CSV table of C-alpha atoms in Angstrom, one decimal:
chain,number,residue,atom,x,y,z
I,146,VAL,CA,-0.1,0.0,0.1
I,147,GLU,CA,2.6,2.5,0.6
I,148,GLY,CA,4.3,1.3,-2.5
I,149,ASP,CA,1.6,2.1,-4.3
I,150,ARG,CA,1.0,5.2,-2.7
I,151,ARG,CA,4.4,6.9,-3.3
I,152,GLY,CA,4.3,4.9,-6.7
I,153,ASN,CA,1.3,7.3,-7.2
I,154,ARG,CA,2.8,10.2,-5.9
I,155,ASP,CA,6.0,10.4,-7.9
I,156,ARG,CA,3.6,10.0,-11.3
I,157,ARG,CA,1.7,13.1,-10.2
I,158,ARG,CA,4.8,14.9,-9.5
I,159,ALA,CA,6.2,13.8,-12.8
I,160,ALA,CA,2.8,14.9,-14.5
I,161,VAL,CA,3.6,18.4,-13.1
I,162,ASP,CA,7.4,18.2,-13.9
I,163,LEU,CA,6.2,17.5,-17.5
I,164,LEU,CA,3.6,20.1,-17.6
I,165,LEU,CA,6.3,22.7,-16.3
I,166,HIS,CA,8.4,22.1,-19.2
I,167,THR,CA,6.1,22.0,-21.8
I,168,TYR,CA,4.8,25.3,-20.7
I,169,THR,CA,9.0,27.1,-20.3
I,170,LYS,CA,9.7,25.0,-23.9
I,171,THR,CA,6.9,26.2,-25.5
I,172,LEU,CA,7.0,30.0,-24.8
I,173,LYS,CA,10.9,29.4,-25.5
I,174,GLU,CA,10.0,28.1,-28.9
I,175,THR,CA,7.4,30.6,-29.4
I,176,GLY,CA,10.2,33.3,-28.5
I,177,ARG,CA,12.8,32.0,-30.9
I,178,ARG,CA,10.9,31.4,-33.9
I,179,PRO,CA,10.5,35.4,-34.5
I,180,VAL,CA,7.7,34.5,-37.5
I,181,TYR,CA,5.7,32.5,-34.8
I,182,ALA,CA,6.4,35.5,-31.9
I,183,ALA,CA,5.4,38.3,-34.4
I,184,THR,CA,2.3,36.4,-35.6
I,185,ALA,CA,0.9,35.6,-32.3
I,186,LEU,CA,2.6,38.6,-30.3
I,187,ALA,CA,2.5,41.5,-33.0
I,188,PHE,CA,0.0,40.7,-35.3
I,189,PRO,CA,-3.4,41.3,-33.2
I,190,THR,CA,-1.8,44.9,-32.5
I,191,ALA,CA,-0.8,45.8,-35.9
I,192,PHE,CA,-4.2,45.2,-37.1
I,193,MET,CA,-5.8,47.2,-34.8
I,194,LEU,CA,-3.3,50.1,-35.5
I,195,VAL,CA,-3.8,49.9,-39.0
I,196,PHE,CA,-7.9,49.0,-38.9
I,197,GLY,CA,-7.8,52.0,-36.4
I,198,ALA,CA,-5.7,54.5,-38.6
I,199,VAL,CA,-7.8,53.8,-41.8
I,200,LEU,CA,-11.4,53.3,-40.2
I,201,ALA,CA,-10.7,56.4,-37.2
I,202,PRO,CA,-13.9,58.8,-37.8
I,203,THR,CA,-12.7,61.7,-39.7
I,204,ASP,CA,-14.5,65.2,-39.5
I,205,GLU,CA,-16.2,64.3,-42.5
I,206,SER,CA,-17.9,61.4,-41.1
I,207,VAL,CA,-18.5,62.7,-38.2
I,208,ALA,CA,-20.0,66.1,-39.8
I,209,GLN,CA,-22.2,63.5,-42.3
I,210,PRO,CA,-23.6,60.4,-40.6
I,211,GLU,CA,-25.9,60.2,-42.9
I,212,LEU,CA,-22.8,58.5,-44.8
I,213,GLN,CA,-23.2,55.3,-42.7
I,214,SER,CA,-26.9,55.0,-43.4
I,215,SER,CA,-26.4,51.9,-45.6
I,216,GLY,CA,-24.5,48.6,-45.5
I,217,PHE,CA,-23.3,46.7,-42.5
I,218,ALA,CA,-22.5,49.3,-40.1
I,219,ALA,CA,-26.6,50.2,-40.5
I,220,ASP,CA,-27.2,46.3,-40.0
I,221,ILE,CA,-25.1,46.4,-36.6
I,222,ALA,CA,-26.7,49.3,-35.3
I,223,SER,CA,-30.3,48.0,-36.7
I,224,ASP,CA,-29.3,44.9,-34.8
I,225,LEU,CA,-28.0,46.3,-31.6
I,226,ALA,CA,-31.2,48.7,-31.1
I,227,ASP,CA,-33.8,46.7,-31.6
I,228,ARG,CA,-32.2,43.5,-29.1
I,229,PRO,CA,-35.1,42.9,-26.2
I,230,PRO,CA,-33.8,44.6,-22.9
I,231,PHE,CA,-32.1,42.9,-20.2
I,232,THR,CA,-33.8,42.5,-17.2
I,233,THR,CA,-32.9,40.6,-14.4
I,234,PRO,CA,-35.5,38.1,-12.9
I,235,THR,CA,-36.5,39.2,-9.4
I,236,ALA,CA,-38.4,37.6,-6.7
I,237,ASP,CA,-41.8,38.8,-8.0
I,238,ASP,CA,-41.5,37.5,-10.9
I,239,ALA,CA,-40.9,33.5,-9.9
I,240,HIS,CA,-43.9,34.4,-7.4
I,241,GLY,CA,-46.0,36.2,-9.0
I,242,PRO,CA,-49.6,36.7,-8.5
I,243,ALA,CA,-51.6,33.5,-8.8
I,244,GLY,CA,-53.2,34.4,-11.8
I,245,ASP,CA,-50.2,35.4,-13.9
I,246,ALA,CA,-49.1,31.7,-13.1
I,247,LYS,CA,-52.0,30.3,-14.2
I,248,ASP,CA,-52.6,32.1,-17.7
I,249,ALA,CA,-48.9,32.2,-18.6
I,250,PRO,CA,-47.5,29.2,-21.3
I,251,LEU,CA,-44.5,27.4,-20.1
I,252,LEU,CA,-42.8,28.0,-23.0
I,253,ALA,CA,-42.9,30.7,-25.7
I,254,THR,CA,-40.9,30.2,-28.9
I,255,THR,CA,-41.4,32.3,-32.1
I,256,SER,CA,-43.7,30.3,-33.8
I,257,GLY,CA,-46.1,30.1,-30.7
I,258,THR,CA,-46.2,28.9,-27.3
I,259,LEU,CA,-46.1,25.1,-25.7
I,260,GLY,CA,-47.3,23.5,-23.1
I,261,GLY,CA,-49.7,25.7,-21.9
I,262,PRO,CA,-51.3,24.8,-18.4
I,263,ASN,CA,-54.0,22.4,-19.4
I,264,GLY,CA,-51.1,21.4,-21.7
I,265,GLU,CA,-52.4,22.8,-24.8
B,165,MET,CA,-29.4,47.1,-21.4
B,166,ALA,CA,-26.3,49.3,-19.5
B,167,SER,CA,-25.6,52.1,-21.4
B,168,ASP,CA,-27.9,55.0,-21.6
B,169,THR,CA,-28.0,55.7,-25.1
B,170,GLU,CA,-29.2,53.6,-27.8
B,171,PRO,CA,-26.7,52.4,-30.5
B,172,THR,CA,-27.4,54.4,-33.3
B,173,LEU,CA,-26.0,54.6,-36.8
B,174,SER,CA,-24.2,58.2,-35.9
B,175,THR,CA,-22.6,56.4,-32.9
B,176,ILE,CA,-21.6,53.3,-34.4
B,177,GLY,CA,-18.5,54.5,-36.8
B,178,GLU,CA,-16.6,51.5,-39.1
B,179,LEU,CA,-14.0,50.9,-37.2
B,180,ASP,CA,-16.3,50.3,-33.7
B,181,VAL,CA,-18.1,47.9,-36.3
B,182,VAL,CA,-15.1,46.1,-37.6
B,183,ALA,CA,-13.4,46.2,-34.6
B,184,PRO,CA,-14.7,43.0,-33.2
B,185,GLY,CA,-13.6,41.1,-36.3
B,186,VAL,CA,-10.0,42.2,-35.5
B,187,MET,CA,-10.0,41.0,-31.9
B,188,LEU,CA,-11.2,38.2,-33.3
B,189,PHE,CA,-8.3,37.3,-35.5
B,190,GLY,CA,-6.2,38.7,-32.3
B,191,VAL,CA,-7.4,35.2,-30.5
B,192,LEU,CA,-8.1,33.1,-33.8
B,193,LEU,CA,-4.2,33.0,-34.4
B,194,LEU,CA,-3.4,31.8,-31.4
B,195,THR,CA,-4.7,28.3,-32.4
B,196,MET,CA,-1.2,28.4,-34.5
B,197,THR,CA,1.2,28.7,-31.4
B,198,THR,CA,-0.5,25.7,-29.9
B,199,ALA,CA,-0.9,23.8,-33.0
B,200,THR,CA,3.0,24.7,-33.8
B,201,GLY,CA,4.1,23.3,-30.7
B,202,LEU,CA,2.4,20.2,-30.8
B,203,ALA,CA,3.8,19.5,-33.9
B,204,ARG,CA,7.0,19.9,-32.7
B,205,GLU,CA,6.8,17.8,-29.8
B,206,THR,CA,5.7,15.2,-32.4
B,207,GLU,CA,8.2,16.3,-35.3
B,208,SER,CA,11.1,15.7,-32.8
B,209,GLY,CA,9.6,12.3,-31.8
B,210,ALA,CA,9.5,13.7,-28.1
B,211,LEU,CA,5.5,12.6,-28.0
B,212,GLU,CA,6.5,9.4,-29.7
B,213,ARG,CA,9.1,8.6,-26.4
B,214,LEU,CA,6.6,10.1,-23.7
B,215,ARG,CA,4.1,7.7,-25.3
B,216,MET,CA,6.2,4.5,-24.8
B,217,ALA,CA,7.3,6.1,-21.1
B,218,ARG,CA,3.8,6.1,-20.8
B,219,ALA,CA,4.0,9.8,-19.9
B,220,PRO,CA,0.6,11.7,-19.6
B,221,PHE,CA,-0.3,13.3,-23.0
B,222,GLY,CA,-2.5,15.6,-20.6
B,223,ALA,CA,0.9,17.5,-18.8
B,224,VAL,CA,2.1,17.8,-22.4
B,225,LEU,CA,-1.5,19.3,-23.5
B,226,GLY,CA,-1.7,21.3,-20.3
B,227,GLY,CA,1.7,22.8,-21.0
B,228,ILE,CA,1.2,24.0,-24.2
B,229,ALA,CA,-2.2,25.3,-23.4
B,230,ALA,CA,-0.9,27.1,-20.3
B,231,ALA,CA,1.2,29.0,-22.4
B,232,GLN,CA,-0.8,29.9,-25.4
B,233,LEU,CA,-3.3,31.6,-22.6
B,234,THR,CA,0.4,33.3,-21.4
B,235,VAL,CA,1.1,34.4,-25.0
B,236,ALA,CA,-2.8,35.4,-25.1
B,237,LEU,CA,-2.5,37.7,-22.2
B,238,VAL,CA,0.1,39.8,-24.0
B,239,ALA,CA,-1.3,39.9,-27.2
B,240,ILE,CA,-4.8,40.8,-26.0
B,241,GLY,CA,-3.2,43.1,-23.1
B,242,ALA,CA,-1.4,44.7,-26.4
B,243,MET,CA,-4.2,45.1,-28.5
B,244,LEU,CA,-6.6,46.2,-26.5
B,245,LEU,CA,-3.9,49.0,-25.3
B,246,ALA,CA,-3.9,49.8,-29.0
B,247,ALA,CA,-7.8,50.2,-28.9
B,248,MET,CA,-7.5,52.6,-26.2
B,249,ALA,CA,-5.0,54.6,-27.9
B,250,LEU,CA,-7.0,55.1,-31.1
B,251,GLY,CA,-10.0,56.0,-29.5
B,252,LEU,CA,-12.5,52.8,-29.9
B,253,ASP,CA,-15.7,53.9,-28.7
B,254,ASN,CA,-16.3,51.4,-26.4
B,255,ASP,CA,-19.3,51.9,-24.1
B,256,GLY,CA,-18.8,49.0,-22.3
B,257,SER,CA,-15.9,47.7,-20.2
B,258,TYR,CA,-12.2,46.9,-21.3
B,259,ALA,CA,-11.6,44.6,-18.4
B,260,ALA,CA,-14.7,42.5,-19.7
B,261,LEU,CA,-13.7,42.6,-23.2
B,262,PHE,CA,-10.1,41.5,-22.0
B,263,LEU,CA,-12.0,38.8,-20.0
B,264,ILE,CA,-14.3,37.7,-23.2
B,265,LEU,CA,-11.4,37.3,-25.3
B,266,LEU,CA,-8.9,35.3,-22.9
B,267,VAL,CA,-11.5,33.0,-22.8
B,268,GLY,CA,-11.8,32.8,-26.7
B,269,ALA,CA,-8.2,32.3,-26.3
B,270,ALA,CA,-8.7,29.2,-24.7
B,271,ALA,CA,-11.5,27.7,-26.8
B,272,CYS,CA,-9.0,28.1,-29.3
B,273,VAL,CA,-6.9,25.1,-27.9
B,274,GLY,CA,-9.3,22.3,-29.2
B,275,PRO,CA,-9.1,23.5,-32.9
B,276,GLY,CA,-4.8,23.8,-32.5
B,277,VAL,CA,-4.8,20.2,-31.2
B,278,ALA,CA,-6.8,18.9,-34.1
B,279,VAL,CA,-4.9,20.7,-36.7
B,280,ALA,CA,-1.4,19.3,-35.0
B,281,ALA,CA,-3.1,15.8,-35.4
B,282,LEU,CA,-3.5,16.8,-38.9
B,283,ALA,CA,-0.6,18.1,-39.5
B,284,ARG,CA,3.0,16.1,-40.6
B,285,SER,CA,5.4,19.3,-39.5
B,286,ARG,CA,5.3,22.0,-37.8
B,287,ASP,CA,5.2,24.4,-40.9
B,288,GLU,CA,2.4,22.5,-42.0
B,289,ALA,CA,0.5,23.2,-38.8
B,290,ALA,CA,1.0,27.1,-39.3
B,291,HIS,CA,-0.5,27.0,-42.5
B,292,LEU,CA,-3.1,24.6,-41.3
B,293,ALA,CA,-3.5,27.0,-38.6
B,294,LEU,CA,-3.9,30.0,-40.7
B,295,LEU,CA,-6.1,28.7,-43.1
B,296,LEU,CA,-8.7,27.7,-40.1
B,297,ALA,CA,-8.4,31.4,-38.5
B,298,LEU,CA,-9.3,32.4,-41.8
B,299,VAL,CA,-12.6,30.7,-42.1
B,300,LEU,CA,-13.7,30.7,-38.9
B,301,GLY,CA,-12.9,34.5,-38.7
B,302,PHE,CA,-14.9,34.9,-41.6
B,303,LEU,CA,-18.0,32.6,-40.5
B,304,SER,CA,-18.0,34.5,-37.3
B,305,GLY,CA,-19.9,37.5,-38.9
B,306,ALA,CA,-17.9,40.1,-38.3
B,307,PHE,CA,-17.2,41.2,-41.4
B,308,PHE,CA,-20.7,40.7,-42.9
B,309,HIS,CA,-24.1,39.2,-42.5
B,310,LEU,CA,-24.3,35.5,-43.3
B,311,PRO,CA,-26.9,33.6,-44.5
B,312,ALA,CA,-28.9,31.4,-42.1
B,313,VAL,CA,-28.2,27.6,-41.9
B,314,ASN,CA,-30.1,25.5,-40.3
B,315,LEU,CA,-28.6,22.2,-38.9
B,316,GLY,CA,-31.6,20.0,-37.6
B,317,GLY,CA,-32.9,23.5,-35.4
B,318,VAL,CA,-29.2,24.5,-34.2
B,319,GLY,CA,-28.0,27.4,-35.9
B,320,LEU,CA,-24.5,26.2,-38.0
B,321,TYR,CA,-23.0,29.5,-36.7
B,322,ASP,CA,-23.8,28.9,-32.6
B,323,LEU,CA,-21.5,25.8,-33.2
B,324,LEU,CA,-18.7,27.9,-33.7
B,325,ALA,CA,-16.8,29.6,-30.9
B,326,SER,CA,-15.9,32.5,-32.7
B,327,HIS,CA,-19.7,33.8,-33.8
B,328,HIS,CA,-20.1,33.9,-30.0
B,329,ILE,CA,-16.8,35.6,-29.6
B,330,VAL,CA,-17.9,38.2,-31.8
B,331,ALA,CA,-21.7,38.7,-30.6
B,332,ALA,CA,-20.3,39.4,-26.5
B,333,THR,CA,-17.4,41.4,-28.2
B,334,ARG,CA,-20.2,43.4,-30.4
B,335,GLU,CA,-22.1,43.8,-27.2
B,336,ILE,CA,-19.8,44.6,-24.9
B,337,LEU,CA,-18.4,47.7,-27.2
B,338,ALA,CA,-22.7,49.0,-27.4
B,339,GLY,CA,-22.5,49.2,-23.4
B,340,GLY,CA,-23.7,45.6,-22.4
B,341,THR,CA,-22.1,44.3,-19.2
B,342,LEU,CA,-20.7,40.4,-18.6
B,343,HIS,CA,-24.0,39.7,-16.9
B,344,GLU,CA,-25.7,40.2,-20.0
B,345,VAL,CA,-23.2,38.6,-22.3
B,346,ALA,CA,-23.5,35.2,-19.9
B,347,ALA,CA,-25.0,33.3,-22.2
B,348,SER,CA,-22.1,33.9,-25.2
B,349,VAL,CA,-19.7,33.6,-22.8
B,350,TRP,CA,-20.9,30.2,-21.7
B,351,ALA,CA,-21.4,28.8,-24.6
B,352,ILE,CA,-17.8,30.1,-25.5
B,353,VAL,CA,-16.8,27.7,-22.2
B,354,GLY,CA,-18.7,25.1,-23.5
B,355,LEU,CA,-17.7,24.8,-27.1
B,356,GLY,CA,-13.8,25.4,-26.0
B,357,ALA,CA,-14.5,22.5,-23.7
B,358,ALA,CA,-16.2,20.2,-27.1
B,359,TYR,CA,-12.9,21.3,-29.3
B,360,ALA,CA,-10.6,20.3,-26.5
B,361,GLY,CA,-12.2,17.2,-26.3
B,362,LEU,CA,-12.9,16.5,-29.9
B,363,GLY,CA,-8.9,17.3,-30.3
B,364,THR,CA,-7.4,15.3,-28.2
B,365,VAL,CA,-9.3,12.3,-29.2
B,366,LEU,CA,-8.3,13.3,-32.6
B,367,PHE,CA,-4.8,13.6,-31.7
B,368,ARG,CA,-4.6,10.5,-29.9
B,369,TRP,CA,-6.0,8.8,-32.4
B,370,ARG,CA,-3.7,9.8,-35.0
B,371,ARG,CA,-0.7,10.7,-33.3
B,372,LEU,CA,-0.4,8.4,-30.1
B,373,ARG,CA,-1.9,5.1,-31.0
B,374,PRO,CA,1.0,2.7,-31.1
B,375,ARG,CA,1.9,1.7,-34.7
B,376,ALA,CA,2.3,-2.1,-36.1
B,377,ALA,CA,5.6,-2.9,-37.1
B,378,GLY,CA,6.7,-1.5,-40.3
B,379,ALA,CA,3.5,1.0,-40.7
């Protein structure tokens, strides 16, 4: 039993050592290969800088917001404006008046309701 | 909604529209770190030796995943600092953005492992990972509206963590809170775990299976 316990402990220690070894080795290798390091570390920032420089609002676009009234930007704005308001359920929602619970469908779907109180 | 003002056409600029996509690519590129890390271990024969020594593959994967998250911490931090410097119109919290992107980076471990399972060399892994990042990036809906694709009642894009990363990021930029995007964050966590499981199974099957003599 003592041998098993020691064996398990040694295996756990070996696994942790292997994890740490792989961790440091991977980081060192990433740093040693400039292409990979640049891709992982510098590209996201470079993308942001390039897009930011190209797409930052100009005096013209601020003065003429209607320039953005069509296309993908308009769709995004519309989606965000149309989303339902987020409300945190309160105790009243869970234990409302008896009439509310009786009348409410169990599951509302986009195409109707399922499973009303009487099994409709 | 947390913000006082609803997003309107005049408050959403082009940079605000593409920013979630740029951030997503920053995260997806980290797939390459995982893929090349594992492919290097395969190429060098280290995994074969570990297999013969019955060393736990989970420890190797955990080490590579932890290294990837360390790289992600730096990369995402620098990217968000650049966004702040450029005056990105963020009505939400940068901390929430950071957390979502970090969870997204963790979700990229699985695809990286799957790529490493299919690639025969480190360079091939890097190329495949970049290709996968591009596909996942474009299917996220970050740059254009995608046609709805239904797979037996489930939307195709709902199965992609990249789609949820963009949705959550966009919501935060529009003034949402972490509480409001909790569903997307949990979807990223769940899909990331599923990808990691599938990637590990694929890697074990392709790379850690004992080979018949002469195979």
